[in-house]
Amino acid sequence: MAPDGQTLAPNVYDAEPIPESARAEIDRLLASGDLFRYTAAEGAPVSLLEAEFAELMGARYALAVSSCSAALFLSLKALDLPAGAKVLIPAFTFAAVPSAVVHADCVPVLVEVGDNYRVDMADFAAKLDGADAVLISHMRGHTSDMDAIMALCDARNIPVIEDAAHSLGTVWGGRKIGTVGKVGCFSFQSYKLVNAGEGGILITDDPEIAARCVIMSGAYESNWKKHPGMQNSYMLWQNRLPLYNMRMQNLSAAVIRPQLPEVAGRVAKGRAGHDRVADQLNESPWLVVPPPLPREERAPDSIQFNLKGDWTDAQALRFQAEAKARGITVQVFGLSEGNARAFWNWQFLGPQPDLPKTRAMLMRACDVRLPTRLTEAELDYIATAIIDAAKAVQTPS
Ligand SMILES: *Cc1c(COP(=O)(O)O)cnc(C)c1O
């Protein structure tokens, strides 16, 4: 608060704070130097995290790794696809996702995304024949129609991996996101709901996939014995699969574990904060927040909205500047230089067919972080600043 009682523009860049209770365990690890997950005979923080996360999600197996990108890469490798296999991904995602596909020696096939940020099911169905796997990125926590996607893929026996990096806590038709497909991958990078700086975890009910991922993540020699279950599978895969060494270290797990009991509270706060801002933005004639699909209960820590009606690129850029002048950074995905979420910037893929729907969406879709710790006054400040910025451009005095 400023001295006159006005709320100042909130800082939306700081990540979620680390609970005080993490400190004792971190001190213990620093004092002992026990940072490698496989040194302790049992009870290593990374192993405890895996058990707790599997329990939280209701999954049989969990494997903690160095990032969500590593989890996606290992999941694809574990599917044992032929080199050059085609993997469908939404064209609206983070550059690390097509990168993981390329890293796994597969070829990404980009699927159109509509102006509600979700997979365009007609384009998905048209591109599914000839696909070897599907990787659904729940971008910014927005859930595509998983019933339709699973029905189409199950009918063709095509495995589905969920990139739930930013979807921890989201529920689809009563099922936790990340448990709908064959493998679910999550991120603990700082700008996600659980903050460890870096880190990721994958969950699956499939013992073969779990075993292959464990070995490839770097459980060399007999270290796989420290993962519960499936001992025969590990025997089968040891030394027959490469070691990519993408393990998580104990300090990361010590930072993550005390945040898991806070997930439900952060989800509830994030949803309430998002919906509070969305209701206000939807009152503006120039802004629209696409609603969730009916089966989705979201867990947002940011808000996306579209510039509604007639906006030129120049006006959209002026809107960004007007918001900035009010202390709020709005990113129009397609108008910010080199944005890693704009598919035309993924030059490492080589030439790609154009995706007019996704392109049109990216040119008018806006992104603002709403960390779950914001107060109602701060959320209202952000909503007002965005609405006033749109008004300043559309009805200049
Ligand atoms: C953050 C994010 C990733 C990458 O996660 P890392 O842990 O940084 O590798 C992938 N996909 C989506 C949708 C993300 O939000």
PDB file of C-alpha atoms in Angstrom, residues 116-297:
ATOM      1  CA  ASN A 116     -10.053 -20.390 -26.723  1.00  0.00           C
ATOM      2  CA  TYR A 117      -6.388 -21.646 -26.519  1.00  0.00           C
ATOM      3  CA  ARG A 118      -7.491 -25.271 -26.940  1.00  0.00           C
ATOM      4  CA  VAL A 119      -6.729 -27.900 -29.569  1.00  0.00           C
ATOM      5  CA  ASP A 120      -8.890 -27.499 -32.694  1.00  0.00           C
ATOM      6  CA  MET A 121     -10.527 -30.932 -32.793  1.00  0.00           C
ATOM      7  CA  ALA A 122     -11.240 -30.907 -36.552  1.00  0.00           C
ATOM      8  CA  ASP A 123      -7.556 -30.280 -37.342  1.00  0.00           C
ATOM      9  CA  PHE A 124      -6.538 -32.820 -34.687  1.00  0.00           C
ATOM     10  CA  ALA A 125      -8.748 -35.529 -36.181  1.00  0.00           C
ATOM     11  CA  ALA A 126      -7.514 -34.717 -39.696  1.00  0.00           C
ATOM     12  CA  LYS A 127      -3.844 -35.030 -38.668  1.00  0.00           C
ATOM     13  CA  LEU A 128      -4.203 -38.107 -36.432  1.00  0.00           C
ATOM     14  CA  ASP A 129      -3.907 -40.707 -39.175  1.00  0.00           C
ATOM     15  CA  GLY A 130      -0.203 -41.349 -39.607  1.00  0.00           C
ATOM     16  CA  ALA A 131       0.646 -40.084 -36.109  1.00  0.00           C
ATOM     17  CA  ASP A 132       2.627 -42.401 -33.813  1.00  0.00           C
ATOM     18  CA  ALA A 133       1.997 -40.524 -30.578  1.00  0.00           C
ATOM     19  CA  VAL A 134       0.192 -37.461 -29.237  1.00  0.00           C
ATOM     20  CA  LEU A 135       1.620 -34.955 -26.759  1.00  0.00           C
ATOM     21  CA  ILE A 136      -1.068 -32.650 -25.402  1.00  0.00           C
ATOM     22  CA  SER A 137       0.291 -29.468 -23.898  1.00  0.00           C
ATOM     23  CA  HIS A 138      -2.216 -27.983 -21.452  1.00  0.00           C
ATOM     24  CA  MET A 139      -0.822 -24.550 -22.265  1.00  0.00           C
ATOM     25  CA  ARG A 140      -1.123 -22.046 -19.395  1.00  0.00           C
ATOM     26  CA  GLY A 141      -3.299 -24.691 -17.720  1.00  0.00           C
ATOM     27  CA  HIS A 142      -6.025 -24.600 -20.399  1.00  0.00           C
ATOM     28  CA  THR A 143      -7.420 -28.091 -20.931  1.00  0.00           C
ATOM     29  CA  SER A 144      -8.408 -29.252 -24.398  1.00  0.00           C
ATOM     30  CA  ASP A 145     -11.296 -31.682 -24.881  1.00  0.00           C
ATOM     31  CA  MET A 146      -9.598 -34.720 -23.325  1.00  0.00           C
ATOM     32  CA  ASP A 147     -12.677 -36.938 -23.802  1.00  0.00           C
ATOM     33  CA  ALA A 148     -12.614 -36.397 -27.560  1.00  0.00           C
ATOM     34  CA  ILE A 149      -8.809 -36.664 -27.742  1.00  0.00           C
ATOM     35  CA  MET A 150      -8.688 -39.926 -25.743  1.00  0.00           C
ATOM     36  CA  ALA A 151     -11.572 -41.462 -27.716  1.00  0.00           C
ATOM     37  CA  LEU A 152      -9.869 -40.743 -31.047  1.00  0.00           C
ATOM     38  CA  CYS A 153      -6.455 -41.941 -29.824  1.00  0.00           C
ATOM     39  CA  ASP A 154      -7.712 -45.049 -28.003  1.00  0.00           C
ATOM     40  CA  ALA A 155      -9.586 -46.143 -31.140  1.00  0.00           C
ATOM     41  CA  ARG A 156      -6.271 -46.055 -33.040  1.00  0.00           C
ATOM     42  CA  ASN A 157      -4.065 -47.295 -30.203  1.00  0.00           C
ATOM     43  CA  ILE A 158      -2.060 -44.058 -30.251  1.00  0.00           C
ATOM     44  CA  PRO A 159      -0.395 -43.246 -26.901  1.00  0.00           C
ATOM     45  CA  VAL A 160      -1.103 -39.853 -25.329  1.00  0.00           C
ATOM     46  CA  ILE A 161       1.392 -37.983 -23.165  1.00  0.00           C
ATOM     47  CA  GLU A 162       0.138 -35.022 -21.149  1.00  0.00           C
ATOM     48  CA  ASP A 163       2.320 -31.952 -20.771  1.00  0.00           C
ATOM     49  CA  ALA A 164       0.749 -30.812 -17.500  1.00  0.00           C
ATOM     50  CA  ALA A 165       3.739 -28.564 -16.678  1.00  0.00           C
ATOM     51  CA  HIS A 166       1.424 -25.723 -15.763  1.00  0.00           C
ATOM     52  CA  SER A 167      -1.671 -27.745 -14.790  1.00  0.00           C
ATOM     53  CA  LEU A 168      -0.962 -29.126 -11.337  1.00  0.00           C
ATOM     54  CA  GLY A 169      -4.341 -29.132  -9.568  1.00  0.00           C
ATOM     55  CA  THR A 170      -6.506 -28.974 -12.685  1.00  0.00           C
ATOM     56  CA  VAL A 171      -9.341 -31.520 -12.816  1.00  0.00           C
ATOM     57  CA  TRP A 172     -11.053 -32.809 -15.971  1.00  0.00           C
ATOM     58  CA  GLY A 173     -14.382 -34.575 -15.484  1.00  0.00           C
ATOM     59  CA  GLY A 174     -13.391 -35.541 -11.941  1.00  0.00           C
ATOM     60  CA  ARG A 175      -9.946 -36.853 -13.010  1.00  0.00           C
ATOM     61  CA  LYS A 176      -6.704 -35.121 -12.139  1.00  0.00           C
ATOM     62  CA  ILE A 177      -4.981 -33.695 -15.203  1.00  0.00           C
ATOM     63  CA  GLY A 178      -1.826 -35.695 -15.846  1.00  0.00           C
ATOM     64  CA  THR A 179      -3.616 -38.992 -15.112  1.00  0.00           C
ATOM     65  CA  VAL A 180      -5.790 -38.973 -18.245  1.00  0.00           C
ATOM     66  CA  GLY A 181      -3.080 -39.941 -20.750  1.00  0.00           C
ATOM     67  CA  LYS A 182      -0.467 -42.711 -20.479  1.00  0.00           C
ATOM     68  CA  VAL A 183       2.085 -40.384 -18.864  1.00  0.00           C
ATOM     69  CA  GLY A 184       1.653 -36.995 -17.175  1.00  0.00           C
ATOM     70  CA  CYS A 185       4.562 -34.545 -16.881  1.00  0.00           C
ATOM     71  CA  PHE A 186       4.792 -31.600 -14.470  1.00  0.00           C
ATOM     72  CA  SER A 187       7.221 -28.730 -13.929  1.00  0.00           C
ATOM     73  CA  PHE A 188       8.657 -27.253 -10.727  1.00  0.00           C
ATOM     74  CA  GLN A 189      10.311 -24.332 -12.565  1.00  0.00           C
ATOM     75  CA  SER A 190       9.832 -21.080 -10.645  1.00  0.00           C
ATOM     76  CA  TYR A 191       6.843 -19.779 -12.619  1.00  0.00           C
ATOM     77  CA  LYS A 192       4.692 -22.855 -11.936  1.00  0.00           C
ATOM     78  CA  LEU A 193       2.445 -23.572  -8.968  1.00  0.00           C
ATOM     79  CA  VAL A 194       5.197 -25.368  -7.049  1.00  0.00           C
ATOM     80  CA  ASN A 195       8.533 -23.537  -7.189  1.00  0.00           C
ATOM     81  CA  ALA A 196      11.899 -25.284  -6.981  1.00  0.00           C
ATOM     82  CA  GLY A 197      13.728 -23.056  -9.444  1.00  0.00           C
ATOM     83  CA  GLU A 198      14.016 -26.071 -11.740  1.00  0.00           C
ATOM     84  CA  GLY A 199      12.659 -29.606 -11.651  1.00  0.00           C
ATOM     85  CA  GLY A 200      10.027 -31.911 -13.077  1.00  0.00           C
ATOM     86  CA  ILE A 201       8.193 -35.143 -12.396  1.00  0.00           C
ATOM     87  CA  LEU A 202       6.373 -37.723 -14.474  1.00  0.00           C
ATOM     88  CA  ILE A 203       3.594 -40.052 -13.375  1.00  0.00           C
ATOM     89  CA  THR A 204       2.231 -43.186 -15.005  1.00  0.00           C
ATOM     90  CA  ASP A 205       0.365 -46.381 -14.155  1.00  0.00           C
ATOM     91  CA  ASP A 206       2.318 -48.341 -16.769  1.00  0.00           C
ATOM     92  CA  PRO A 207       5.112 -50.390 -15.145  1.00  0.00           C
ATOM     93  CA  GLU A 208       7.100 -50.820 -18.363  1.00  0.00           C
ATOM     94  CA  ILE A 209       7.116 -47.102 -19.134  1.00  0.00           C
ATOM     95  CA  ALA A 210       8.012 -46.321 -15.529  1.00  0.00           C
ATOM     96  CA  ALA A 211      10.895 -48.807 -15.572  1.00  0.00           C
ATOM     97  CA  ARG A 212      12.317 -47.503 -18.833  1.00  0.00           C
ATOM     98  CA  CYS A 213      12.082 -43.889 -17.655  1.00  0.00           C
ATOM     99  CA  VAL A 214      13.780 -44.745 -14.351  1.00  0.00           C
ATOM    100  CA  ILE A 215      16.712 -46.439 -16.113  1.00  0.00           C
ATOM    101  CA  MET A 216      17.090 -43.705 -18.763  1.00  0.00           C
ATOM    102  CA  SER A 217      16.854 -40.919 -16.157  1.00  0.00           C
ATOM    103  CA  GLY A 218      20.129 -42.268 -14.759  1.00  0.00           C
ATOM    104  CA  ALA A 219      19.422 -45.116 -12.307  1.00  0.00           C
ATOM    105  CA  TYR A 220      22.610 -46.928 -13.311  1.00  0.00           C
ATOM    106  CA  GLU A 221      24.011 -50.196 -11.900  1.00  0.00           C
ATOM    107  CA  SER A 222      21.643 -51.202  -9.108  1.00  0.00           C
ATOM    108  CA  ASN A 223      20.234 -47.812  -8.234  1.00  0.00           C
ATOM    109  CA  TRP A 224      16.894 -48.796  -9.740  1.00  0.00           C
ATOM    110  CA  LYS A 225      16.428 -51.053  -6.700  1.00  0.00           C
ATOM    111  CA  LYS A 226      15.649 -47.882  -4.743  1.00  0.00           C
ATOM    112  CA  HIS A 227      12.461 -47.417  -6.808  1.00  0.00           C
ATOM    113  CA  PRO A 228       9.540 -49.451  -5.465  1.00  0.00           C
ATOM    114  CA  GLY A 229       8.000 -52.248  -7.538  1.00  0.00           C
ATOM    115  CA  MET A 230       8.734 -53.695 -10.978  1.00  0.00           C
ATOM    116  CA  GLN A 231      12.100 -55.262 -10.168  1.00  0.00           C
ATOM    117  CA  ASN A 232      11.851 -57.666 -13.109  1.00  0.00           C
ATOM    118  CA  SER A 233      11.289 -54.869 -15.599  1.00  0.00           C
ATOM    119  CA  TYR A 234      14.352 -53.016 -14.404  1.00  0.00           C
ATOM    120  CA  MET A 235      16.475 -56.158 -14.850  1.00  0.00           C
ATOM    121  CA  LEU A 236      15.210 -56.359 -18.386  1.00  0.00           C
ATOM    122  CA  TRP A 237      16.146 -52.788 -19.281  1.00  0.00           C
ATOM    123  CA  GLN A 238      19.381 -52.229 -17.377  1.00  0.00           C
ATOM    124  CA  ASN A 239      22.287 -51.629 -19.812  1.00  0.00           C
ATOM    125  CA  ARG A 240      19.954 -52.003 -22.772  1.00  0.00           C
ATOM    126  CA  LEU A 241      18.801 -48.398 -22.588  1.00  0.00           C
ATOM    127  CA  PRO A 242      21.031 -45.307 -22.619  1.00  0.00           C
ATOM    128  CA  LEU A 243      21.522 -43.256 -19.457  1.00  0.00           C
ATOM    129  CA  TYR A 244      20.515 -39.675 -20.164  1.00  0.00           C
ATOM    130  CA  ASN A 245      21.186 -38.578 -16.561  1.00  0.00           C
ATOM    131  CA  MET A 246      18.279 -36.254 -15.908  1.00  0.00           C
ATOM    132  CA  ARG A 247      17.953 -36.988 -12.199  1.00  0.00           C
ATOM    133  CA  MET A 248      16.626 -34.633  -9.569  1.00  0.00           C
ATOM    134  CA  GLN A 249      18.913 -33.856  -6.625  1.00  0.00           C
ATOM    135  CA  ASN A 250      17.895 -33.908  -2.966  1.00  0.00           C
ATOM    136  CA  LEU A 251      17.937 -30.123  -2.406  1.00  0.00           C
ATOM    137  CA  SER A 252      15.215 -29.682  -5.043  1.00  0.00           C
ATOM    138  CA  ALA A 253      13.056 -32.315  -3.387  1.00  0.00           C
ATOM    139  CA  ALA A 254      13.557 -30.630  -0.007  1.00  0.00           C
ATOM    140  CA  VAL A 255      12.241 -27.388  -1.516  1.00  0.00           C
ATOM    141  CA  ILE A 256       9.283 -29.096  -3.219  1.00  0.00           C
ATOM    142  CA  ARG A 257       7.995 -31.458  -0.507  1.00  0.00           C
ATOM    143  CA  PRO A 258       6.750 -28.822   1.979  1.00  0.00           C
ATOM    144  CA  GLN A 259       4.882 -27.096  -0.885  1.00  0.00           C
ATOM    145  CA  LEU A 260       2.776 -30.152  -1.776  1.00  0.00           C
ATOM    146  CA  PRO A 261       0.371 -29.688   1.173  1.00  0.00           C
ATOM    147  CA  GLU A 262      -0.088 -26.091  -0.052  1.00  0.00           C
ATOM    148  CA  VAL A 263      -1.165 -27.085  -3.569  1.00  0.00           C
ATOM    149  CA  ALA A 264      -4.894 -27.320  -2.800  1.00  0.00           C
ATOM    150  CA  GLY A 265      -4.908 -23.879  -1.147  1.00  0.00           C
ATOM    151  CA  ARG A 266      -2.924 -22.291  -3.988  1.00  0.00           C
ATOM    152  CA  VAL A 267      -5.299 -23.842  -6.537  1.00  0.00           C
ATOM    153  CA  ALA A 268      -8.370 -22.467  -4.754  1.00  0.00           C
ATOM    154  CA  LYS A 269      -6.801 -19.000  -4.414  1.00  0.00           C
ATOM    155  CA  GLY A 270      -5.533 -18.997  -7.986  1.00  0.00           C
ATOM    156  CA  ARG A 271      -8.947 -19.941  -9.345  1.00  0.00           C
ATOM    157  CA  ALA A 272     -10.770 -17.326  -7.250  1.00  0.00           C
ATOM    158  CA  GLY A 273      -8.261 -14.624  -8.222  1.00  0.00           C
ATOM    159  CA  HIS A 274      -8.418 -15.528 -11.898  1.00  0.00           C
ATOM    160  CA  ASP A 275     -12.205 -15.553 -11.956  1.00  0.00           C
ATOM    161  CA  ARG A 276     -12.363 -12.227 -10.101  1.00  0.00           C
ATOM    162  CA  VAL A 277     -10.204 -10.569 -12.778  1.00  0.00           C
ATOM    163  CA  ALA A 278     -11.973 -12.452 -15.622  1.00  0.00           C
ATOM    164  CA  ASP A 279     -15.404 -11.213 -14.495  1.00  0.00           C
ATOM    165  CA  GLN A 280     -14.171  -7.614 -14.616  1.00  0.00           C
ATOM    166  CA  LEU A 281     -12.422  -7.961 -17.998  1.00  0.00           C
ATOM    167  CA  ASN A 282     -15.531  -9.527 -19.525  1.00  0.00           C
ATOM    168  CA  GLU A 283     -17.448  -6.340 -18.648  1.00  0.00           C
ATOM    169  CA  SER A 284     -15.254  -4.433 -21.109  1.00  0.00           C
ATOM    170  CA  PRO A 285     -16.558  -4.230 -24.701  1.00  0.00           C
ATOM    171  CA  TRP A 286     -12.977  -4.692 -25.989  1.00  0.00           C
ATOM    172  CA  LEU A 287     -11.821  -7.707 -23.980  1.00  0.00           C
ATOM    173  CA  VAL A 288     -12.957 -11.316 -23.612  1.00  0.00           C
ATOM    174  CA  VAL A 289     -11.774 -14.182 -21.421  1.00  0.00           C
ATOM    175  CA  PRO A 290     -12.712 -17.486 -23.108  1.00  0.00           C
ATOM    176  CA  PRO A 291     -14.608 -19.710 -20.657  1.00  0.00           C
ATOM    177  CA  PRO A 292     -13.260 -23.125 -19.637  1.00  0.00           C
ATOM    178  CA  LEU A 293     -14.749 -26.238 -21.227  1.00  0.00           C
ATOM    179  CA  PRO A 294     -17.642 -27.543 -19.064  1.00  0.00           C
ATOM    180  CA  ARG A 295     -15.636 -30.564 -17.808  1.00  0.00           C
ATOM    181  CA  GLU A 296     -12.673 -28.471 -16.659  1.00  0.00           C
ATOM    182  CA  GLU A 297     -11.959 -27.201 -13.144  1.00  0.00           C
TER     183      GLU A 297
END
